[in-house]
Short mmCIF file of N, CA, C and O in Angstrom, two decimals:
data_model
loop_
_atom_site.label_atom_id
_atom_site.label_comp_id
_atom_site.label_asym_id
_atom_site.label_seq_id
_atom_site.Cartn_x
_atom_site.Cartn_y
_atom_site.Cartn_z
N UNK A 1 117.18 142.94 77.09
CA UNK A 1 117.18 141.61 77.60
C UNK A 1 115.97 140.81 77.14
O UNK A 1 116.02 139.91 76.30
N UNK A 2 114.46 141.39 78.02
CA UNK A 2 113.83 139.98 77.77
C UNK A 2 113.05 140.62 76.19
O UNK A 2 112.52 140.01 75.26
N UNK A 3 113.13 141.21 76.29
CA UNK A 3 112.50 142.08 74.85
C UNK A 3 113.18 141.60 73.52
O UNK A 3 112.63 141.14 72.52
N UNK A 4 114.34 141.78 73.72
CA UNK A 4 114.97 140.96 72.77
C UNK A 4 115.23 139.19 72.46
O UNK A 4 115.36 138.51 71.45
N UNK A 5 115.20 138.96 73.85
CA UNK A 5 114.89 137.53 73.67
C UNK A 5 113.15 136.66 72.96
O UNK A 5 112.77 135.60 72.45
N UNK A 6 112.70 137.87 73.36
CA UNK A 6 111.05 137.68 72.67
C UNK A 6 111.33 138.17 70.85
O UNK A 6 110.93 137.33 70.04
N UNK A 7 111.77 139.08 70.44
CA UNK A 7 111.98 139.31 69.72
C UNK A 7 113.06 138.75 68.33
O UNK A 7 113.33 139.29 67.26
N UNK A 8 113.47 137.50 68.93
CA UNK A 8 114.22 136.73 68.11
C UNK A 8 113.48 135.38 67.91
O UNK A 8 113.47 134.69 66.89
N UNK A 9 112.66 135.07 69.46
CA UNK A 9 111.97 134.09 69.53
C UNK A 9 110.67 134.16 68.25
O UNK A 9 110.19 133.19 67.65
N UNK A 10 110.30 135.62 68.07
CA UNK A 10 109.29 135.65 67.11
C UNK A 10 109.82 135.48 65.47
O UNK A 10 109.42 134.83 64.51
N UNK A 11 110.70 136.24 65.65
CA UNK A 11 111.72 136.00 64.25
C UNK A 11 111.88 134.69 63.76
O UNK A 11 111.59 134.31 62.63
N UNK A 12 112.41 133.95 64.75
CA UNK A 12 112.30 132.35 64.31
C UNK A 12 111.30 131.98 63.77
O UNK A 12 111.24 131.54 62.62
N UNK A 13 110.08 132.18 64.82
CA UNK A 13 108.82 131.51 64.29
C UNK A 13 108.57 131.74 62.87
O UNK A 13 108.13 130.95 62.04
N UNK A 14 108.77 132.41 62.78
CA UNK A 14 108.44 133.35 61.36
C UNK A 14 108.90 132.76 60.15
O UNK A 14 108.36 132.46 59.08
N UNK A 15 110.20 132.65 60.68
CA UNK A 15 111.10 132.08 59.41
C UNK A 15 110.93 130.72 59.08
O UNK A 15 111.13 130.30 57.94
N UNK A 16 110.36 129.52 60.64
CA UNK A 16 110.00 128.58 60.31
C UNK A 16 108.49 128.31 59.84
O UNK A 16 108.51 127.25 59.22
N UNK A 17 107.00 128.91 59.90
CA UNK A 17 106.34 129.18 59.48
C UNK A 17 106.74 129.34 58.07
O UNK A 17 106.51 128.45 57.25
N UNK A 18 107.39 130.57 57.72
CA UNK A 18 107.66 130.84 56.08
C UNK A 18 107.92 129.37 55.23
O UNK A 18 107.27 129.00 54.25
N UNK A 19 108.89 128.75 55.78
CA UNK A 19 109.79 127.62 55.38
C UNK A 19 108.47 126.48 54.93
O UNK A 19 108.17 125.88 53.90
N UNK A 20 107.85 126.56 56.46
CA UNK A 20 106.30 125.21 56.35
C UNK A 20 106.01 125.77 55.21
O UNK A 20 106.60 125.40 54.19
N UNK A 21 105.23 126.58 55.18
CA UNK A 21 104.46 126.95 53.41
C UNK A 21 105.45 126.86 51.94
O UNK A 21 105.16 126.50 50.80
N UNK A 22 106.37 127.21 52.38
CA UNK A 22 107.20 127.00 50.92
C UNK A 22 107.30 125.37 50.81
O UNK A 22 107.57 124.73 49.79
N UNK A 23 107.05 124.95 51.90
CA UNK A 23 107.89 123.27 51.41
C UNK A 23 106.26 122.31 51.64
O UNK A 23 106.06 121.09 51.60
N UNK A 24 105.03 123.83 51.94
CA UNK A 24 103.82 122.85 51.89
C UNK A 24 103.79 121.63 52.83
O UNK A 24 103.12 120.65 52.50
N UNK A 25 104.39 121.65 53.83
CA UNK A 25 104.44 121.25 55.03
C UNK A 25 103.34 121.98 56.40
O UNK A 25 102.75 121.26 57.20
N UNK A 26 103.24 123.55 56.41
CA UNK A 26 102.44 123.64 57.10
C UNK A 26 100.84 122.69 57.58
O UNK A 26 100.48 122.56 58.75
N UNK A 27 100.29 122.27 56.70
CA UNK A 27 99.25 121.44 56.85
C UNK A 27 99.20 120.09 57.41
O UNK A 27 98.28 119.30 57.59
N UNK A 28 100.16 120.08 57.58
CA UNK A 28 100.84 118.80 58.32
C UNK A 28 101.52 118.87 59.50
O UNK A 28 101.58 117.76 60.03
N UNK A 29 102.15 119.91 60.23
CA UNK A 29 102.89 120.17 61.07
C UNK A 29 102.28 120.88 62.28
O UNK A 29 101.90 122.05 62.14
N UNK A 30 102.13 120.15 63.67
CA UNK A 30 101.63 121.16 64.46
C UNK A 30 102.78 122.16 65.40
O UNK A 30 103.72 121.39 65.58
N UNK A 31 103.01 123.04 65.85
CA UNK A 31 103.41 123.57 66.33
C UNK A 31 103.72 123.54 67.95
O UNK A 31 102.74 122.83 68.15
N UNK A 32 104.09 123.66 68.86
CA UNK A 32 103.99 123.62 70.11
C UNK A 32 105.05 124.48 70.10
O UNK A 32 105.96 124.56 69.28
N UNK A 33 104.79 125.24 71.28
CA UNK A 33 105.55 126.33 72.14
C UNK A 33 105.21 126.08 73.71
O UNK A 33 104.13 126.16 74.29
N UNK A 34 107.03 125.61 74.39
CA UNK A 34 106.47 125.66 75.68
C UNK A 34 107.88 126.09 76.04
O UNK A 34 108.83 126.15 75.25
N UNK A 35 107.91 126.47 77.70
CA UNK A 35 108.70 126.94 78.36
C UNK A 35 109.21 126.20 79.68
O UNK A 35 108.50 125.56 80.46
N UNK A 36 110.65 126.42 79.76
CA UNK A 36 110.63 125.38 80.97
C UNK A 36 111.07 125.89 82.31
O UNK A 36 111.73 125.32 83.17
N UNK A 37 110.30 127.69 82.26
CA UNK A 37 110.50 128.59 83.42
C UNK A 37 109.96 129.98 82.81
O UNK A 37 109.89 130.20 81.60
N UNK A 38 109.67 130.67 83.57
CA UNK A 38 109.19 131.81 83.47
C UNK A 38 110.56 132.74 83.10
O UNK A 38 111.70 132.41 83.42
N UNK A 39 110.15 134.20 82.24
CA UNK A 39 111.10 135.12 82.28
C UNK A 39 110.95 136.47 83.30
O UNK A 39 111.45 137.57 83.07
N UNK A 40 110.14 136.12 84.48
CA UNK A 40 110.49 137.55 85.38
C UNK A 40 111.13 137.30 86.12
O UNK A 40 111.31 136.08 86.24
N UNK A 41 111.81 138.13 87.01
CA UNK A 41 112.69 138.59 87.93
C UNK A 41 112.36 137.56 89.40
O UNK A 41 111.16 137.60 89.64
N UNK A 42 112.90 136.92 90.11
CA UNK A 42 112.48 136.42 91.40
C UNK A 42 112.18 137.94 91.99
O UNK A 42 112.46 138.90 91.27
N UNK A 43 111.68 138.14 93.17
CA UNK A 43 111.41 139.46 93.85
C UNK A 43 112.41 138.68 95.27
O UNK A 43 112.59 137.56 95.74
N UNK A 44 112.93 140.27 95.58
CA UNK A 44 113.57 139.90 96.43
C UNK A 44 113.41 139.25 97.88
O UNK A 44 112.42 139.64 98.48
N UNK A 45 113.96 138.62 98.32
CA UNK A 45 114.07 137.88 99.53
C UNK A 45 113.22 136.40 99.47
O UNK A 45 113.00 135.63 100.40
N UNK A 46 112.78 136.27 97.92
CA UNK A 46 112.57 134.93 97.50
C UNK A 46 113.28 133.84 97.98
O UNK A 46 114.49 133.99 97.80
N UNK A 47 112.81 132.33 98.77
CA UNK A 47 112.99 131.66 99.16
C UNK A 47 113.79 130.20 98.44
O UNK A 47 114.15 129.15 98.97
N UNK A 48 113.85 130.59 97.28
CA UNK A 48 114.02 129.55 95.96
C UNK A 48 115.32 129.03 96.28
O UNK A 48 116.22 129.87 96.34
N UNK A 49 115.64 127.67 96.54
CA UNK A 49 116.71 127.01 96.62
C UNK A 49 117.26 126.71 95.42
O UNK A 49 116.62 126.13 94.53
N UNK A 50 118.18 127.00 95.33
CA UNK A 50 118.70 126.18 93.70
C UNK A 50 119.95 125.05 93.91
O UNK A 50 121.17 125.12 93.73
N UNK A 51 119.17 124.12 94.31
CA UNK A 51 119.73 122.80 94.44
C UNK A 51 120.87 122.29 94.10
O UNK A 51 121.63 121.81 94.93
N UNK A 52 121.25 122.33 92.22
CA UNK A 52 122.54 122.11 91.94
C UNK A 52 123.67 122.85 92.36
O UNK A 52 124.74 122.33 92.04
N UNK A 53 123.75 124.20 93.15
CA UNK A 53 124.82 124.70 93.53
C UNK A 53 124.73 125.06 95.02
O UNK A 53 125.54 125.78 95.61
N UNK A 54 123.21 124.24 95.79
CA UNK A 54 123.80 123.45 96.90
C UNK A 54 124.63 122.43 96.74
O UNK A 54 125.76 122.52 97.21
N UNK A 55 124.25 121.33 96.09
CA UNK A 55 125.14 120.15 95.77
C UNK A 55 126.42 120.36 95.74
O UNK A 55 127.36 119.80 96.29
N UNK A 56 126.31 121.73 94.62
CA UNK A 56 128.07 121.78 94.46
C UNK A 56 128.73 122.40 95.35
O UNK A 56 129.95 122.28 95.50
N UNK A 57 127.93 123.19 96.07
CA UNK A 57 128.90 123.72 97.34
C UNK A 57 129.26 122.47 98.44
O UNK A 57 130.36 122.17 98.91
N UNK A 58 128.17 121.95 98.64
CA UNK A 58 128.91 120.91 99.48
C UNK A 58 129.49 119.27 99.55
O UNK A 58 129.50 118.30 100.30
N UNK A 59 130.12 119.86 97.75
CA UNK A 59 130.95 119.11 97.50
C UNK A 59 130.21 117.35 97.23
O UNK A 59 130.77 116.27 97.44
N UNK A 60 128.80 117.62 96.69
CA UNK A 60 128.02 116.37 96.46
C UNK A 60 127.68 116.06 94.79
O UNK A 60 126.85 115.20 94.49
N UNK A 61 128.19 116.63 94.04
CA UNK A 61 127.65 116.77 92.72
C UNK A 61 128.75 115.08 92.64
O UNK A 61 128.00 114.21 92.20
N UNK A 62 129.88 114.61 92.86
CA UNK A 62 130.20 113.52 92.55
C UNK A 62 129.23 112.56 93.18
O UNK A 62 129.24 111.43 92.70
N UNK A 63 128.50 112.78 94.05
CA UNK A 63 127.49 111.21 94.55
C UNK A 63 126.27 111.60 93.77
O UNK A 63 125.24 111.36 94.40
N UNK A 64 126.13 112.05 92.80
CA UNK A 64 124.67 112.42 92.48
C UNK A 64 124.48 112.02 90.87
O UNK A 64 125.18 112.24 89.88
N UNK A 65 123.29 111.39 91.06
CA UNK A 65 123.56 110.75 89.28
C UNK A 65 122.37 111.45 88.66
O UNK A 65 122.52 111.85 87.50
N UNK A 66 121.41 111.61 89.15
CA UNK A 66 120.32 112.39 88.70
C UNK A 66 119.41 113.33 89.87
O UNK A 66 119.37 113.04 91.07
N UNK A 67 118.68 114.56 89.23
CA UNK A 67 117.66 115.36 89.88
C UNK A 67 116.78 115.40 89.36
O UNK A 67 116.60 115.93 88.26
N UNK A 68 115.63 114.57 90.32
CA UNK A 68 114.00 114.79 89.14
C UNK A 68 113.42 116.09 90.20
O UNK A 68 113.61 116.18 91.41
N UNK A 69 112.74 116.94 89.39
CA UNK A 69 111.60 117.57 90.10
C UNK A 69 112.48 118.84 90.34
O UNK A 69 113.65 119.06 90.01
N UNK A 70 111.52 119.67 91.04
CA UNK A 70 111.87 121.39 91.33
C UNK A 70 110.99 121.72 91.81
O UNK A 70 109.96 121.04 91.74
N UNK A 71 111.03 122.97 92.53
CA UNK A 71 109.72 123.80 93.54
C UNK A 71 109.95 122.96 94.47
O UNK A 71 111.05 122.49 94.76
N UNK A 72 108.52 122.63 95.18
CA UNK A 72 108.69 122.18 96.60
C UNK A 72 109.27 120.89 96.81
O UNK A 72 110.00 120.61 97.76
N UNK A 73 108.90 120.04 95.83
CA UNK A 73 109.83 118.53 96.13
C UNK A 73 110.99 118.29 94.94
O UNK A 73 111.08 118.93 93.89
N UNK A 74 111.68 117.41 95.33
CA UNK A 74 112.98 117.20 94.28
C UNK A 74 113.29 116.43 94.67
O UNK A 74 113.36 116.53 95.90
N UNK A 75 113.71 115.16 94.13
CA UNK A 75 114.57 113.70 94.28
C UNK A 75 115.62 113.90 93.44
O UNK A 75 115.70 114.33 92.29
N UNK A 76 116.77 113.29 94.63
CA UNK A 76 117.83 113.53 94.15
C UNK A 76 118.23 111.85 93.97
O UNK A 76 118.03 111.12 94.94
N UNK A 77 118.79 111.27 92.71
CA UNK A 77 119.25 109.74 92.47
C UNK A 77 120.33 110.02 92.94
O UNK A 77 120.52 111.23 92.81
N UNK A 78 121.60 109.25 93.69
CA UNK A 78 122.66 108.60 93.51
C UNK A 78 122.85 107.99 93.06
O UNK A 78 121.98 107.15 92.82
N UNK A 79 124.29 107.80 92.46
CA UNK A 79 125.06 107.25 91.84
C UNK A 79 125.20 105.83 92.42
O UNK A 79 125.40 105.64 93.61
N UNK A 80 125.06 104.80 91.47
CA UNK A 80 125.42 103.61 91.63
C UNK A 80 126.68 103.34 91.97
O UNK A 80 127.54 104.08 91.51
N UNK A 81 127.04 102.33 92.77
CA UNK A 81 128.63 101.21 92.40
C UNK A 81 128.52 101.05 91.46
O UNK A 81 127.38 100.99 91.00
N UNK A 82 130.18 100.82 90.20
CA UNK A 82 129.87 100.00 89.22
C UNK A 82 129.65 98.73 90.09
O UNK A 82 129.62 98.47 91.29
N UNK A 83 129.53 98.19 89.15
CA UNK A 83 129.04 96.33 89.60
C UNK A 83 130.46 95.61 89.83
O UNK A 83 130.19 94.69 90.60
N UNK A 84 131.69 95.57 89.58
CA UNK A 84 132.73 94.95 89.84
C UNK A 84 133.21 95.51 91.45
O UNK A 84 133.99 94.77 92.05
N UNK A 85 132.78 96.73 92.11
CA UNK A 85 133.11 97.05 93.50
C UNK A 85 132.13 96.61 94.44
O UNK A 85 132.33 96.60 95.66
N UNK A 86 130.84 96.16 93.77
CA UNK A 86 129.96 95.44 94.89
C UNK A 86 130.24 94.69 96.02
O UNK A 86 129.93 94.64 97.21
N UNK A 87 130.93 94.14 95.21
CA UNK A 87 131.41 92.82 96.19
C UNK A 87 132.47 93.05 97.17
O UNK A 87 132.67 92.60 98.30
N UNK A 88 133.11 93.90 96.38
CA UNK A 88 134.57 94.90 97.66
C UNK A 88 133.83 95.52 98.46
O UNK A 88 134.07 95.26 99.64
N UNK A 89 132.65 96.59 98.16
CA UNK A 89 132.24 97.75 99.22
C UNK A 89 131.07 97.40 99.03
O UNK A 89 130.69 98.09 98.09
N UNK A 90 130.02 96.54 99.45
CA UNK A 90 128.49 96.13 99.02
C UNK A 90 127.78 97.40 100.36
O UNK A 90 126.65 97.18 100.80
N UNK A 91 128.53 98.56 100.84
CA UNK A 91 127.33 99.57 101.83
C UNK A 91 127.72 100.75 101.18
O UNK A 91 127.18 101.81 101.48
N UNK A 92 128.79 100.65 100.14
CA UNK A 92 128.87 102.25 99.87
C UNK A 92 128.08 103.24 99.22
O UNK A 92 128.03 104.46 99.41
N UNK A 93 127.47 102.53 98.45
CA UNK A 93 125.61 102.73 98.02
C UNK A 93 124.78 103.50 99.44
O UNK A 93 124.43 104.69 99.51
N UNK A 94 124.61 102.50 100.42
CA UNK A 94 124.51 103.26 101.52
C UNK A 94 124.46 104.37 102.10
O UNK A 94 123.68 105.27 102.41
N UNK A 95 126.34 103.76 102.21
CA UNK A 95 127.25 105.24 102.89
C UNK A 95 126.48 106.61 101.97
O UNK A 95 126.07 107.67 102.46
N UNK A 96 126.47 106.14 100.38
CA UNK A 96 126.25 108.08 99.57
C UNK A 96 125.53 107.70 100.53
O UNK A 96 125.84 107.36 101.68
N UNK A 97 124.25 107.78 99.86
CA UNK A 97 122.72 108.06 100.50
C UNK A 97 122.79 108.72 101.58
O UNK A 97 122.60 109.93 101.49
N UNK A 98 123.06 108.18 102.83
CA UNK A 98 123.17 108.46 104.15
C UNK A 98 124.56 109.98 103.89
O UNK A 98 124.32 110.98 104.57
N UNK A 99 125.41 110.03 103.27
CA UNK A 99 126.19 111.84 103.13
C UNK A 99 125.53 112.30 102.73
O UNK A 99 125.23 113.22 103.49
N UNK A 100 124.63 112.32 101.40
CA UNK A 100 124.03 113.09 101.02
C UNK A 100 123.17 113.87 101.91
O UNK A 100 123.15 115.10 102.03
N UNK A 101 122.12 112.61 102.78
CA UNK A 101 121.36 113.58 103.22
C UNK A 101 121.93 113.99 104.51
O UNK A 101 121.01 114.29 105.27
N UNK A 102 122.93 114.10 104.98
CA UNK A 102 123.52 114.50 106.28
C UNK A 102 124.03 115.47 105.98
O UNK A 102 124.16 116.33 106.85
N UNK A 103 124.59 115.78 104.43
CA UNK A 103 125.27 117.17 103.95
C UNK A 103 124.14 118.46 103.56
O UNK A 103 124.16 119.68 103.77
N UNK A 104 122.91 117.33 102.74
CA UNK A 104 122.26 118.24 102.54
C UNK A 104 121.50 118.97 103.58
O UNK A 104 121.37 120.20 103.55
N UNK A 105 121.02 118.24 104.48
CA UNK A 105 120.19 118.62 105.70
C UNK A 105 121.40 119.74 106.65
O UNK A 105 120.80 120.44 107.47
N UNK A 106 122.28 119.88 106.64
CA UNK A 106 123.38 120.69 107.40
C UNK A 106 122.90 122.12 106.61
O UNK A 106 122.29 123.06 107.12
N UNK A 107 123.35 121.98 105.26
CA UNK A 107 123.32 123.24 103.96
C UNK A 107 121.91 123.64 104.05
O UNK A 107 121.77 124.80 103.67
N UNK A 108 121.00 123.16 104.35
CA UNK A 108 119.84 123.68 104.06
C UNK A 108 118.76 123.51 105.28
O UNK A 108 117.55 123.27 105.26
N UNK A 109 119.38 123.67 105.98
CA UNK A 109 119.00 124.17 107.81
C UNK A 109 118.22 125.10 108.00
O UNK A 109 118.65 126.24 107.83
N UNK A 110 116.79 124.89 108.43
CA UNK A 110 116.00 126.09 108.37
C UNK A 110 115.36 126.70 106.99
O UNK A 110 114.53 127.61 106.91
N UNK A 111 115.93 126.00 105.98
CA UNK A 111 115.16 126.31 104.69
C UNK A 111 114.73 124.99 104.12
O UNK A 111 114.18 125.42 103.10
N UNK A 112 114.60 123.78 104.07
CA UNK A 112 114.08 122.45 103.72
C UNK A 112 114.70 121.55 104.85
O UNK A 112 115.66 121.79 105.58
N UNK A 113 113.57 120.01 104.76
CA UNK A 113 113.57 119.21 104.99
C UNK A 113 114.53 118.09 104.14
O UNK A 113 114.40 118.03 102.92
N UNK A 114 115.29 117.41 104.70
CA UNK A 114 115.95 116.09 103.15
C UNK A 114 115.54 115.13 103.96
O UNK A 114 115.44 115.49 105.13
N UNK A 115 115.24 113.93 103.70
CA UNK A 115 115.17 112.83 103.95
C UNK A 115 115.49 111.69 103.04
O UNK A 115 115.52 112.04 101.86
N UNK A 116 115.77 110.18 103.28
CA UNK A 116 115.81 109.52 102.56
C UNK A 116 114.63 109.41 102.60
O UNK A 116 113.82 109.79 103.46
N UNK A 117 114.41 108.58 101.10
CA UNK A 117 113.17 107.58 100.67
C UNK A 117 112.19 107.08 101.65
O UNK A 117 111.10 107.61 101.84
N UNK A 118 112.78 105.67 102.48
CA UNK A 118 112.20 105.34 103.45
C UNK A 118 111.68 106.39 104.50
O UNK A 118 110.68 106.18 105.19
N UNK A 119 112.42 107.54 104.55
CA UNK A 119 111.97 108.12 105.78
C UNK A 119 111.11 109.38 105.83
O UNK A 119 111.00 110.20 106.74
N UNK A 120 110.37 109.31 104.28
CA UNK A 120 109.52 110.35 104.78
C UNK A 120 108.24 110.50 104.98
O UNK A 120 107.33 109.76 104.61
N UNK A 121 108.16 111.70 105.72
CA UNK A 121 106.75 111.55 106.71
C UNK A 121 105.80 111.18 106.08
O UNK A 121 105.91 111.45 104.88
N UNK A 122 104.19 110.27 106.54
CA UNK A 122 103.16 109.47 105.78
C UNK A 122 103.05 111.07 105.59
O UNK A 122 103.47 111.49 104.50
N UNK A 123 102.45 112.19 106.68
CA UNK A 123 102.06 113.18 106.08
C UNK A 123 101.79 114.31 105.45
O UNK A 123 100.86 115.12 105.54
N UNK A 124 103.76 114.18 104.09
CA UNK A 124 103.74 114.64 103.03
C UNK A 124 103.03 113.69 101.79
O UNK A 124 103.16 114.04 100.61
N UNK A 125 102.21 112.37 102.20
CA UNK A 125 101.81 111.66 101.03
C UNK A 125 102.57 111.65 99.57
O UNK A 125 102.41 112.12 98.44
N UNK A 126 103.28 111.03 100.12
CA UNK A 126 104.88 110.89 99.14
C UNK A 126 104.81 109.53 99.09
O UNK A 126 105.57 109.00 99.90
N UNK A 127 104.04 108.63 98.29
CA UNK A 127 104.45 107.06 98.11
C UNK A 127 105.72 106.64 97.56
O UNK A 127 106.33 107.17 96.63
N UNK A 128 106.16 105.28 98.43
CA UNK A 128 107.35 104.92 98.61
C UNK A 128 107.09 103.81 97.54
O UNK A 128 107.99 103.03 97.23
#
């Protein structure tokens, strides 16, 4: 598993390294290597929510247009009205907002806090 995944990861490098010098590009090119998670094991009875398949369990991945963030905080965007139903449903904007966090706060009872925007506490120092 992760041995081999390291082990292809180096292979690459290699081959793209090789490539920089043949095409005399190395001297010009910086490199960066980053990761966008660790490769060990959670240990068990880890607390780690994984958000998108809360969402999808309770049936919220259609009100949700974006997720910034991970670990302890995470904003979740909703989905806009298009602009031609405004004027038919000008609270359904609202209405998500207000399911979301009534679904999410049910699903995740005893393991997080949800709140809207407006409503959270001054003392998580979370500017609004």
């Amino acid at each position: 598993g992760t041995k081999r995944a390291l082990a292809k990861i180096d292979e690459n490098l290699s081959t793209l390294i090789h490539r920089l010098n043949q095409t005399d590009m190395l001297p010009h090119v910086n490199i960066v290597i980053t990761g966008d998670h660790g490769i060990t094991r959670r240990p068990q009875g880890d607390k780690q929510i994984e958000i998108g398949k809360v969402l999808r369990d309770s049936q919220l991945l259609r009100d949700v247009s974006m997720i910034v963030g991970s670990g302890a905080y995470s904003m979740i965007h909703p989905k806009d009205d298009p602009i031609e139903s405004l004027t038919d449903a000008p609270t359904s904007n609202n209405d998500r907002h207000v399911r979301i966090v009534k679904k999410l706060g049910e699903a995740l009872m005893g393991q997080a806090d949800v709140y809207r925007r407006e409503e959270i506490p001054k003392y998580l120092h979370w500017k609004v």
